[in-house]
Short mmCIF file of C-alpha atoms and ligand atoms in Angstrom, two decimals:
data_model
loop_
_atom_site.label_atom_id
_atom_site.label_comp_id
_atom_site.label_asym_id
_atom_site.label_seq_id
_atom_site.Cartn_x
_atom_site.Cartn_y
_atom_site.Cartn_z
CA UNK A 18 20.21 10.34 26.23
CA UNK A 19 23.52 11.35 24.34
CA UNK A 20 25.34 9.35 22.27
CA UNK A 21 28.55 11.74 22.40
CA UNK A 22 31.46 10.18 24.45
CA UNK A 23 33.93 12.82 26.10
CA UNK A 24 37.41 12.33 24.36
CA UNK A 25 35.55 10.82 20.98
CA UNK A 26 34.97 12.99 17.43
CA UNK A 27 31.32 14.28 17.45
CA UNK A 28 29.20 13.08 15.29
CA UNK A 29 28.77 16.61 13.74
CA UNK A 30 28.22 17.31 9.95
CA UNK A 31 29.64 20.91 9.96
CA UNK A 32 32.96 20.86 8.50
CA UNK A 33 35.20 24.04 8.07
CA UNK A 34 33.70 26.01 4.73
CA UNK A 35 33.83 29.34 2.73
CA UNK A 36 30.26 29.31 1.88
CA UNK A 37 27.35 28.19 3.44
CA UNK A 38 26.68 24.46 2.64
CA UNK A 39 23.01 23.78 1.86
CA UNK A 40 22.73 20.47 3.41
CA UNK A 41 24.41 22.35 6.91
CA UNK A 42 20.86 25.30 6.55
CA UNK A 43 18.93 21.99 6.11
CA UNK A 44 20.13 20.22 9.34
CA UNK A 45 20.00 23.61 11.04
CA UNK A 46 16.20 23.97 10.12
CA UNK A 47 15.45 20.19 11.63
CA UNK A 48 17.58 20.55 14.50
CA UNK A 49 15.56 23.91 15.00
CA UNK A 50 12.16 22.01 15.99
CA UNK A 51 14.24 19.41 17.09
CA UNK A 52 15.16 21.63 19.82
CA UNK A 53 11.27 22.65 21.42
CA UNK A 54 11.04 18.84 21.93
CA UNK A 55 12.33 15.46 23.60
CA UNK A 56 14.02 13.99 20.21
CA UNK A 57 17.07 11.92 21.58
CA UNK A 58 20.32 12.87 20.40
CA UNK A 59 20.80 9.52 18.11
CA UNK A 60 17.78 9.70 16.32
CA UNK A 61 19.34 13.57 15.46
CA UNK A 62 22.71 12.39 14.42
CA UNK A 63 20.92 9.46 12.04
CA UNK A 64 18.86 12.31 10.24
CA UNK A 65 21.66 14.53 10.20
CA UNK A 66 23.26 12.29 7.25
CA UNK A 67 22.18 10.62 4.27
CA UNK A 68 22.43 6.71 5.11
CA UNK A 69 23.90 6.34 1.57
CA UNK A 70 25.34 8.76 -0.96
CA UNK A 71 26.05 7.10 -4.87
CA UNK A 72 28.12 8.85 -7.28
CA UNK A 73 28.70 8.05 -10.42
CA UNK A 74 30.25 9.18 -14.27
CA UNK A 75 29.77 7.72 -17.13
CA UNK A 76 30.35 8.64 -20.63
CA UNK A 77 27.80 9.11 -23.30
CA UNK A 78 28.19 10.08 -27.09
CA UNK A 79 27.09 13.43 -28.50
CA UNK A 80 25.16 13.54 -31.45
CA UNK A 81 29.10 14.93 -33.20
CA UNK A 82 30.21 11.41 -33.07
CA UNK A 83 32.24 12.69 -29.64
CA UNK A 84 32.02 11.79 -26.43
CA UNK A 85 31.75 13.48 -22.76
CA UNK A 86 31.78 12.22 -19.57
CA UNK A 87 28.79 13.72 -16.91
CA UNK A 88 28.63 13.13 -12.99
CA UNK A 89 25.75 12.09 -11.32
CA UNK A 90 24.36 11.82 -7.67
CA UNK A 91 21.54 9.64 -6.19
CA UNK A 92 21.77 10.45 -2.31
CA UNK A 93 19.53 8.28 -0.54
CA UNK A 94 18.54 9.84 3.18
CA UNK A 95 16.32 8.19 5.14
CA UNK A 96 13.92 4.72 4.35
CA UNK A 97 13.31 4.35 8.14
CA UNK A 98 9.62 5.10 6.76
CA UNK A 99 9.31 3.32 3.29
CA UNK A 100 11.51 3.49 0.07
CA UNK A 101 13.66 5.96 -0.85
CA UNK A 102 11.54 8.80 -2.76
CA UNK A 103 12.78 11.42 -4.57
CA UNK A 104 13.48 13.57 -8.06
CA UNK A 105 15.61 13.74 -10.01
CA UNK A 106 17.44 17.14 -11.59
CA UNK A 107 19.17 18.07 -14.63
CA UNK A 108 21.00 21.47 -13.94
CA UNK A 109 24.80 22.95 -14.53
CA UNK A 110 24.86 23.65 -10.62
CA UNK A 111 23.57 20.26 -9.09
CA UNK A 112 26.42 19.12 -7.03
CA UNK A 113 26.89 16.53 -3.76
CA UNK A 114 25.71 19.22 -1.40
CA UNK A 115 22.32 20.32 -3.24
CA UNK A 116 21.34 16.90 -3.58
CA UNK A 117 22.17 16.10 -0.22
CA UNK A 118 20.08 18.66 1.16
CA UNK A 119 16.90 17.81 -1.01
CA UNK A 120 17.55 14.25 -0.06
CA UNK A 121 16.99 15.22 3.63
CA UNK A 122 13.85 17.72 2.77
CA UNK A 123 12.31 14.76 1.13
CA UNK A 124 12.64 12.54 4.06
CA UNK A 125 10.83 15.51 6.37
CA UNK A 126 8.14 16.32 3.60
CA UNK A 127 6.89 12.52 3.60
CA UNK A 128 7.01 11.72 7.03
CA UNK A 129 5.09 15.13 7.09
CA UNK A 130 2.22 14.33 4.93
CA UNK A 131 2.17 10.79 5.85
CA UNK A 132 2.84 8.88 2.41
CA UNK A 133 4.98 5.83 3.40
CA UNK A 134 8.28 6.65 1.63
CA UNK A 135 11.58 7.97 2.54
CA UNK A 136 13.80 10.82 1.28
CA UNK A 137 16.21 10.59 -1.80
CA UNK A 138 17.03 13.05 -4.55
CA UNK A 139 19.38 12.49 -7.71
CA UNK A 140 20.60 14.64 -10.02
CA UNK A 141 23.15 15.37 -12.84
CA UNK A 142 25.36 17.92 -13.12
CA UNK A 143 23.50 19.32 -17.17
CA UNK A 144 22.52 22.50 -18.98
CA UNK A 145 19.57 20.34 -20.30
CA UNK A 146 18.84 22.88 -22.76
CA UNK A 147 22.62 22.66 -24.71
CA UNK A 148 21.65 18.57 -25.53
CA UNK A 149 19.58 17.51 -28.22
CA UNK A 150 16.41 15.18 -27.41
CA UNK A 151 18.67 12.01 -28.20
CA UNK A 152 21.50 13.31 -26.17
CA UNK A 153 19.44 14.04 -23.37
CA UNK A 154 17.81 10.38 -23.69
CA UNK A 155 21.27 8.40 -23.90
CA UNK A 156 22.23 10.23 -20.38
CA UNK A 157 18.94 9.29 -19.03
CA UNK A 158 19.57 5.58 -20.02
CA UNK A 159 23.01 5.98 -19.16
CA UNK A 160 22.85 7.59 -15.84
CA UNK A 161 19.87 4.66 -14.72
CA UNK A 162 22.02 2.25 -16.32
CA UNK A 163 24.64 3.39 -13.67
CA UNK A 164 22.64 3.52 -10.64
CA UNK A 165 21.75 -0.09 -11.30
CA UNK A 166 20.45 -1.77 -8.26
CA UNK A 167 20.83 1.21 -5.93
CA UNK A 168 16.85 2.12 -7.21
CA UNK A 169 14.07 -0.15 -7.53
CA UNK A 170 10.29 -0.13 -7.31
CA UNK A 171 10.50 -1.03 -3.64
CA UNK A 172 13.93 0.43 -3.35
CA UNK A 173 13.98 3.28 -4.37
CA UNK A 174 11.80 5.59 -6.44
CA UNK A 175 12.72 8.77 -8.58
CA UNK A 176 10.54 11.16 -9.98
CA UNK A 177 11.14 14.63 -12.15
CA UNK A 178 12.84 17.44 -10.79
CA UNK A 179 13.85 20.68 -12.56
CA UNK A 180 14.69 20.21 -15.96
CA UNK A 181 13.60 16.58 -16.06
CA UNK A 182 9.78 15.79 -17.20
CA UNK A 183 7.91 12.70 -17.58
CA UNK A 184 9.37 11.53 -21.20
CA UNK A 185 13.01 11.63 -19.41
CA UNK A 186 11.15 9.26 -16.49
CA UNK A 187 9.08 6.99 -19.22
CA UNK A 188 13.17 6.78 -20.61
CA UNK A 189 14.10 5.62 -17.30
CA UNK A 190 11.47 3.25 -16.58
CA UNK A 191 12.33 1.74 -20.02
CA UNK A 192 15.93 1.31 -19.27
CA UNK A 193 15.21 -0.34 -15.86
CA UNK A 194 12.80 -2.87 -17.32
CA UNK A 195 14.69 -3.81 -20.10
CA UNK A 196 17.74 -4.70 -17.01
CA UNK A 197 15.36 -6.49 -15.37
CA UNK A 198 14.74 -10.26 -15.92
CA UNK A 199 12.16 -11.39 -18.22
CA UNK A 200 10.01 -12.52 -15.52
CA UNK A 201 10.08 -9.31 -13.90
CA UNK A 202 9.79 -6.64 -16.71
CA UNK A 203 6.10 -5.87 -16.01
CA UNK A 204 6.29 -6.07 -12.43
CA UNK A 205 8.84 -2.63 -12.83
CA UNK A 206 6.76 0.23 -13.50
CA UNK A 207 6.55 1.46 -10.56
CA UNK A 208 10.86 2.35 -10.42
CA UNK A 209 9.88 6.04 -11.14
CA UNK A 210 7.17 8.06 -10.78
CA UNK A 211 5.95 11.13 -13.01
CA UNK A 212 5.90 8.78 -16.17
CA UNK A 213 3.42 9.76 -19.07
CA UNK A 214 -0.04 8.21 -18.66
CA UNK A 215 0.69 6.04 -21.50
CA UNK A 216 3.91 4.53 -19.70
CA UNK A 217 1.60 4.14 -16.41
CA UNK A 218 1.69 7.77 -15.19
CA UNK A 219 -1.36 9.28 -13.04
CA UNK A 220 -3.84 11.58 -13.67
CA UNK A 221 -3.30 14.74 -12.25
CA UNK A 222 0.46 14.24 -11.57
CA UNK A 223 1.82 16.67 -14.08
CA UNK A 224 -0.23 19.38 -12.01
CA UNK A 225 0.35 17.41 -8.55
CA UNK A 226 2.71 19.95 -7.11
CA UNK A 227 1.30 23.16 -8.54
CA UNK A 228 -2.13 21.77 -6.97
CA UNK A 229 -1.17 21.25 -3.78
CA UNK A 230 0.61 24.31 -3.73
CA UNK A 231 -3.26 25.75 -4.09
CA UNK A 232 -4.58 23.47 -1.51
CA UNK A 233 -2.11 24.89 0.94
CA UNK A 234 -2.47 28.41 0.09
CA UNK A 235 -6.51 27.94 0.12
CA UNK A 236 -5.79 26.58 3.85
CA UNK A 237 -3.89 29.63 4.50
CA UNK A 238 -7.08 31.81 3.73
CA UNK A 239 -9.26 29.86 5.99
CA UNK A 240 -6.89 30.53 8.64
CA UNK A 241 -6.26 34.21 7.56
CA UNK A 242 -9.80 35.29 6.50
CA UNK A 243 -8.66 35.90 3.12
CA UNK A 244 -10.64 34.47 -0.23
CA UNK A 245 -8.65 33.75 -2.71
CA UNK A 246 -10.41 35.22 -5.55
CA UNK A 247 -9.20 38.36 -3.91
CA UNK A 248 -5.72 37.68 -3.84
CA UNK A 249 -2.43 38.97 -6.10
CA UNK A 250 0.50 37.02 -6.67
CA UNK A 251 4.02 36.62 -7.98
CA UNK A 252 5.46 33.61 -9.10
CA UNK A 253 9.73 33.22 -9.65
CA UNK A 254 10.13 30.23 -11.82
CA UNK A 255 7.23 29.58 -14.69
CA UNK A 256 8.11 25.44 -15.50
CA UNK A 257 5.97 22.52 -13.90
CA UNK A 258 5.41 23.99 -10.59
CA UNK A 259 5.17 27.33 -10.97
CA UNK A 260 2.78 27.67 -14.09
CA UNK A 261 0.15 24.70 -12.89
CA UNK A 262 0.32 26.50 -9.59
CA UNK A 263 -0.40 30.18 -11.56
CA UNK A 264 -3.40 28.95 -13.48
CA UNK A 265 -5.02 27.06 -10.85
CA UNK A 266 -5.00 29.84 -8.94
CA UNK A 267 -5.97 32.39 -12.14
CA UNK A 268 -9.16 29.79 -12.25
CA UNK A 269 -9.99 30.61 -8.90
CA UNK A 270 -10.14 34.13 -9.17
CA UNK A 271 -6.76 35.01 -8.22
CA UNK A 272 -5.01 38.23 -9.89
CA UNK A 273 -0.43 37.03 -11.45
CA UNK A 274 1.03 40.54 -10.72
CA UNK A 275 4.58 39.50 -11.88
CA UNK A 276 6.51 36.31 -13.11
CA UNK A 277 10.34 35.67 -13.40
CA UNK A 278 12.92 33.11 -14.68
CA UNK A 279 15.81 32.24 -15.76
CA UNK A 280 15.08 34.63 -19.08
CA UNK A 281 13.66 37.79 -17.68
CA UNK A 282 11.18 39.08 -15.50
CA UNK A 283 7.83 40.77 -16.54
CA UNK A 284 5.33 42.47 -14.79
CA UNK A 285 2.13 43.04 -15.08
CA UNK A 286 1.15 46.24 -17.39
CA UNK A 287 -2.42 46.89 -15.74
CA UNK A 288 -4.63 45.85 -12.65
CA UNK A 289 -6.18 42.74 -14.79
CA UNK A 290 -2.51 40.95 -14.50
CA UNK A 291 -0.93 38.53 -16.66
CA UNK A 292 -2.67 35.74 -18.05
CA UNK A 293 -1.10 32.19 -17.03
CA UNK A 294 -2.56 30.02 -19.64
CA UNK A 295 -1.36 32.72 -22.51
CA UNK A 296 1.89 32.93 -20.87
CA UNK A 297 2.16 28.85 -20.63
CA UNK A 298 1.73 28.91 -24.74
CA UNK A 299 4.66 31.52 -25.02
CA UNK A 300 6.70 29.56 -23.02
CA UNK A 301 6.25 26.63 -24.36
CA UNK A 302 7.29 28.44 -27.62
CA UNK A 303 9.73 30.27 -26.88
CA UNK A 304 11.34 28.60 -23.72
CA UNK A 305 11.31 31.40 -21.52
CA UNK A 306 8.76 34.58 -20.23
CA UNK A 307 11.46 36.81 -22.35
CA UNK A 308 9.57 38.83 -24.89
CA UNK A 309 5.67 37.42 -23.94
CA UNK A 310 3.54 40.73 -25.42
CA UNK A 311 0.97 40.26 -22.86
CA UNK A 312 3.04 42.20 -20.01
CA UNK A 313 5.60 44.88 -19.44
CA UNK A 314 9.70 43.77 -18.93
CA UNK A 315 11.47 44.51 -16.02
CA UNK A 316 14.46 43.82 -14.09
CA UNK A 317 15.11 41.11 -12.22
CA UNK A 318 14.75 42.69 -8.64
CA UNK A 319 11.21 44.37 -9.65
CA UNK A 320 9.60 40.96 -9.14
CA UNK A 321 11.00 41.00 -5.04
CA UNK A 322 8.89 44.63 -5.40
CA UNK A 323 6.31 44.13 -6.31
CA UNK A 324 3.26 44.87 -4.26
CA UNK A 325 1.32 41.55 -3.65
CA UNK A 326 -1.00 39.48 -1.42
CA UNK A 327 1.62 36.33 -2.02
CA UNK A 328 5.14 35.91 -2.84
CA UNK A 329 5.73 32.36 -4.65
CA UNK A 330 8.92 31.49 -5.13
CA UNK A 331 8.58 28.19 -7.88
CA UNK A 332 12.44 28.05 -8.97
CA UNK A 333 15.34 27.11 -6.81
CA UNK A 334 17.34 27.29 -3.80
CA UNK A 335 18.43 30.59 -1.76
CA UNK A 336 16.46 32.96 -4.06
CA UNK A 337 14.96 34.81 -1.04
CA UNK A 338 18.27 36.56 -0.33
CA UNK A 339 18.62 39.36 3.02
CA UNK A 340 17.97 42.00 0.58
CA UNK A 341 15.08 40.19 -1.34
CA UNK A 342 13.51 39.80 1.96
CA UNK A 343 13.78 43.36 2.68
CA UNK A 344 11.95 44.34 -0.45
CA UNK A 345 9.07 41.88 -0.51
CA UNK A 346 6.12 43.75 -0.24
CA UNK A 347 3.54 40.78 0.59
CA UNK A 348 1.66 39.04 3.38
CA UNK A 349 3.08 35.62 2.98
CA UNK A 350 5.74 33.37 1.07
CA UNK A 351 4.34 30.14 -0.19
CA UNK A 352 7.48 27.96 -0.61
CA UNK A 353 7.01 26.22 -3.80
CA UNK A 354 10.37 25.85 -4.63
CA UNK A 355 12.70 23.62 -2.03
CA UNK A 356 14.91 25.91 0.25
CA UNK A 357 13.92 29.18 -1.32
CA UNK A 358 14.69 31.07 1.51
CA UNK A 359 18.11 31.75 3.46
CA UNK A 360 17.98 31.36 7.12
CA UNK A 361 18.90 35.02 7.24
CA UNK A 362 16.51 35.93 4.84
CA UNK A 363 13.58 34.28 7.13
CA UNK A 364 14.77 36.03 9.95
CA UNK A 365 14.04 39.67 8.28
CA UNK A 366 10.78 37.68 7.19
CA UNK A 367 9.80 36.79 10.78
CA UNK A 368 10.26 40.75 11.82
CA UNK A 369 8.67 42.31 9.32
CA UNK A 370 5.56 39.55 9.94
CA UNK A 371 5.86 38.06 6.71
CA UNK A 372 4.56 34.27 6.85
CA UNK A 373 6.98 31.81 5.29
CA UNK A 374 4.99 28.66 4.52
CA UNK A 375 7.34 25.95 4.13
CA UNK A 376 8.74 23.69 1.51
CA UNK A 377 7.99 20.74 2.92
CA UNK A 378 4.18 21.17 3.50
CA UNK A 379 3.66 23.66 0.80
CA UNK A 380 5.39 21.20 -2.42
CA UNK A 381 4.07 17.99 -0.83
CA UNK A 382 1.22 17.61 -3.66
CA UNK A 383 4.10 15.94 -6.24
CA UNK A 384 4.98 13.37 -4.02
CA UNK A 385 1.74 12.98 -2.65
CA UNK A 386 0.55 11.93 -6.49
CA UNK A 387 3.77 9.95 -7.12
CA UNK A 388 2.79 7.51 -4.14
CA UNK A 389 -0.68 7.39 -6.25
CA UNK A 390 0.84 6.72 -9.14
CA UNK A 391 3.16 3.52 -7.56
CA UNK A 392 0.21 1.97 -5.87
CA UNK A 393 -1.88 1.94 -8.89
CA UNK A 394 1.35 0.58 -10.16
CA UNK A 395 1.17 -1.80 -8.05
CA UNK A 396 -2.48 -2.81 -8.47
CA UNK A 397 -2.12 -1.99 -12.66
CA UNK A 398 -5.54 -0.31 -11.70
CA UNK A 399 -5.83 3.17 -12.51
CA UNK A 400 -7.77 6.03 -10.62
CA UNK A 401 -10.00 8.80 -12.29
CA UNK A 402 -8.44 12.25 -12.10
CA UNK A 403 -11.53 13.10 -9.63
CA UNK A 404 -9.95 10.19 -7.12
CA UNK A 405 -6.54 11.70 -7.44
CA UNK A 406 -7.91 15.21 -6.76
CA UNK A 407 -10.20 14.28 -4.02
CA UNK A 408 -7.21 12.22 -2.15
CA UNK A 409 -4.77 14.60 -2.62
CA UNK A 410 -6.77 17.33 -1.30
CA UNK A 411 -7.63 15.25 1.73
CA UNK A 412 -3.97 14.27 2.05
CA UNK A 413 -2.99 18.25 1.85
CA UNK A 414 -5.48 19.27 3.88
CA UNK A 415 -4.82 16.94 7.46
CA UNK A 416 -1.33 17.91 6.63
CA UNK A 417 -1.94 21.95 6.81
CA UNK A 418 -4.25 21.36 9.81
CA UNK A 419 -1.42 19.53 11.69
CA UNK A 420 0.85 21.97 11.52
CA UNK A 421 -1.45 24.87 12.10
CA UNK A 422 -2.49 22.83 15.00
CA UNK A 423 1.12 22.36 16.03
CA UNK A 424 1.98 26.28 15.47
CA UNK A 425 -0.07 27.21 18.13
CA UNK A 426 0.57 24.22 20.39
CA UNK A 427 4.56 25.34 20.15
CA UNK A 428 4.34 28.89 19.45
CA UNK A 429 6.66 29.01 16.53
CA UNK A 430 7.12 29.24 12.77
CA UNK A 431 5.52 27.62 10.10
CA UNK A 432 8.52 25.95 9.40
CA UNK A 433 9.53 24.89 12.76
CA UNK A 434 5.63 23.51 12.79
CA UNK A 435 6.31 21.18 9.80
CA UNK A 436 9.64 19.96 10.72
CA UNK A 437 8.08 19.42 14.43
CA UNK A 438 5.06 16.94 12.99
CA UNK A 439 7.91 14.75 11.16
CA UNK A 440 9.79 14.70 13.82
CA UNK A 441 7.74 13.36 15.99
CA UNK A 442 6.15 10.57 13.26
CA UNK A 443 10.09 9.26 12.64
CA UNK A 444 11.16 9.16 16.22
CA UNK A 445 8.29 7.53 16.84
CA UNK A 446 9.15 4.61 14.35
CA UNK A 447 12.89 4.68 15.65
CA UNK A 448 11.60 4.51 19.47
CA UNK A 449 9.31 1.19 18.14
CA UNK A 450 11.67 -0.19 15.61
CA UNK A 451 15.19 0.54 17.97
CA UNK A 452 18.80 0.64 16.39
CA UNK A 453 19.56 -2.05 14.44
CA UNK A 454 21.15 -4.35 15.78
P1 NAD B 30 11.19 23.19 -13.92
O1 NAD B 30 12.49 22.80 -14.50
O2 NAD B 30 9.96 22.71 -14.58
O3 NAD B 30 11.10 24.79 -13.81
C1 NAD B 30 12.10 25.54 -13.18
C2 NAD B 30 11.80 27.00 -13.38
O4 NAD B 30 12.77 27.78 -12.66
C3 NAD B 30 11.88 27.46 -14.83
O5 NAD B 30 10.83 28.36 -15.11
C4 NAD B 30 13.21 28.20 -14.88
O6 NAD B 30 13.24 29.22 -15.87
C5 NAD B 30 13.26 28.81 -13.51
N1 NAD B 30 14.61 29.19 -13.12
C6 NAD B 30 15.73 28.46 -13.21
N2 NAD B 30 16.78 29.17 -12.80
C7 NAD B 30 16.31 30.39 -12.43
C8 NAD B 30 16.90 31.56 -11.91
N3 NAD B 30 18.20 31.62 -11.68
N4 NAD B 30 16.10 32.62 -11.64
C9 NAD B 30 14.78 32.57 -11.88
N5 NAD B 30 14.16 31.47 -12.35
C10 NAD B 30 14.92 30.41 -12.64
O7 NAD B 30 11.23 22.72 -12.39
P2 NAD B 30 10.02 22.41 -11.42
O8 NAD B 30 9.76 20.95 -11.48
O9 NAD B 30 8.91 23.36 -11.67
O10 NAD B 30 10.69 22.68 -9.99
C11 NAD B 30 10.72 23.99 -9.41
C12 NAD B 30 10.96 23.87 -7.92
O11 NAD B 30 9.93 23.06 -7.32
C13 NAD B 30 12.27 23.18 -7.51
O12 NAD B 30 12.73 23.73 -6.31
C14 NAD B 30 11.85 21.74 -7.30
O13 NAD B 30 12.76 21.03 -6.46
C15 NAD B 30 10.52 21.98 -6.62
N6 NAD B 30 9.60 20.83 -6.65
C16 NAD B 30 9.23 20.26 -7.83
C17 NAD B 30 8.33 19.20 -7.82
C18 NAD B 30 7.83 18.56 -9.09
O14 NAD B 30 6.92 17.74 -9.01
N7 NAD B 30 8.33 18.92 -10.27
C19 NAD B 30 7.85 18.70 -6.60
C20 NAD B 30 8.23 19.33 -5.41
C21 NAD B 30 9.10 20.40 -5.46
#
């Protein structure tokens, strides 16, 4: 059934633009699997927007005595399945449209893997790295401070995102306690995943997303008949994500051929490759993979060259570029990162029989372990890393079969697989539930 009246504005989210929007490639990609089945055109149009979007500045002092004022988003999707969930990032390009479009990959991603949240994502528009620690704390407190009542522990939930980290969401957690009642101030933990341990984090989250990025890519060699103590790979992006993910597989057996980010790129200077855990240190040192002794520098396009089993891209959005996709020399792209790819990009992917294995499946491990963390919360009972690891692998696991199983039931992409199992889980609670009213 349409909703679209002859004579009345669509409800269309494409408006006139110079560049291509990111939120615009992220309804595309839905509306995609939307397509091979019976999804009614309303439930489209309600997932085609954010239900809410919050913006807010507010000033905070520098540690000079002066003061600057800083934007920030929290765009709330979709709660049709549970609270809003989703991170929050600190990065000079963060802006209405990148938020938007990670607010709508986090609604897909849970409905995906079945945790009962929705999708949100926040952000501030930062160069975390030109702020001192106290800087960076007072625009944490500040910025939660400003959201106010627009999160909550069964409201909604944020978690870390790039260049945030679990002292920015103890911070946070802090701040929304101490604005809570009395009564309540215990009952509040649970406002923000990816906390310390101390502050009522989980085991295992720190590594969540790098883990399940294993999982995924271990699923992938079932189906494949590839072992992955056999395998080379190349990681762009060497923070949370991308270095758990690199020495979790290095433990396995797997061979890092190449690593870039935001500093340089290196490669590898013999067949043994480049050591994660020795690379971690040097980053942690030195804040970058610029200079580490252990492998040879290169330029920035050598790491799309390099000759590799798997291509992980662990950093941002639209880093697979046309010509990037031309010059990866791999069997498959293990999305890490959310919206690596261009829709261009995928298409040279697709002919050349490169596998792109999505976002949404492939980083579900983070917010996998961030439901974890609020329901033990919740409970103020607190799992064994073995619990965490055993449940998220099961939770990973049903979630990779699904869409394998869906692949081959549609004959498509990866992608289209993944977008095709939420799909079908949120229409499903809008067919039950109806339109309110
Ligand atoms: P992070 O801040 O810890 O690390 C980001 C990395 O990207 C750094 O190594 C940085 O140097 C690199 N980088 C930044 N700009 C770059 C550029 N222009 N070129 C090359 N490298 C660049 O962030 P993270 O938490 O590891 O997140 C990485 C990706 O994973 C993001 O897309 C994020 O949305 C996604 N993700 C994160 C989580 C999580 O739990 N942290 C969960 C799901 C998805």
């Amino acid at each position: 059934m349409s909703t679209a009246t002859p004579g009345r504005r669509r409800d269309d989210v494409s408006e006139p633009s110079q560049h291509r929007s990111l939120h615009q490639t992220a309804v595309e990609q839905f509306q995609q699997a939307a397509n091979l089945l019976d999804i009614p055109e309303q439930h489209r149009a309600i997932l085609s927007r954010p239900k809410n979007e919050v913006i807010v500045n507010f000033p905070v002092q520098l540690d000079d005595g002066s003061w600057q004022m800083f934007r920030g988003y929290r765009i709330q999707h979709n709660n049709v399945l549970g609270p809003f969930k989703g991170g929050i990032r600190f990065h000079p390009d963060v802006d209405l449209d990148e938020v938007t479009a990670l607010a709508q990959w986090m609604t897909f991603k849970c409905a995906l893997v079945g945790v009962p949240f929705g999708g949100a994502k926040g952000g501030v528009t930062i160069d975390p790295s030109a702020y001192s620690s106290d800087e960076l704390q007072r625009v944490v407190r500040r910025f939660t401070h400003s959201l106010g009542a627009n999160i909550g522990p069964e409201h909604d939930i944020p978690a870390p995102d790039v260049g945030t980290n679990s002292q920015m969401m103890d911070w946070l957690m802090d701040t929304y306690a101490n604005m809570s009642g009395a009564g309540l101030r215990q009952m509040v933990k649970g406002v923000v995943t990816g906390k310390s341990i101390a502050c009522g984090g989980s085991a295992g989250r720190e590594a969540a997303t790098g883990q399940g990025v294993l999982y995924t890519l271990r699923h992938w060699c079932g189906e494949s008949g590839m072992r992955l103590g056999d395998l080379t790979f190349s990681v762009q992006g060497f923070g949370n994500v991308g270095s758990h993910f690199a020495r979790l597989a290095a433990a396995e057996g797997s061979t890092m051929m190449a690593v870039g980010d935001h500093t340089a790129t290196i490669v590898a200077s013999s067949a043994d490759g480049i050591d994660p855990n020795e690379l971690a240190a040097w980053v942690q040192a030195n804040g970058g993979v610029k200079g580490f002794p252990g492998a040879d520098q290169a330029n920035t396009e050598d790491l799309f060259s390099m000759p590799v089993d798997v291509f992980v891209p662990a950093a941002l959005e639209n880093q697979i570029t046309e010509d990037r996709a031309r010059a990866l020399d791999c069997q498959v792209v293990l999305e890490a990162a959310n919206g690596p790819t261009t829709p261009e990009a995928e298409a040279i992917l697709a002919e050349r029989s490169i596998t792109v294995v999505p976002d949404i499946l492939a980083n579900a491990g983070g917010v996998a372990v961030s439901y974890f963390e609020w329901l033990q919360n919740k409970s103020s009972r607190y799992w064994s890393i073995d619990d965490v690891d055993e449940r998220l692998r099961t939770i990973m696991w049903d979630a990779n079969d699904a869409v394998v199983e869906k692949r081959r039931e549609l004959n498509c992409s990866m992608r289209e697989a993944a977008y095709a199992v939420a799909l079908l889980r949120l229409d499903d609670v809008y067919q039950r539930r109806g339109i309110f009213p």
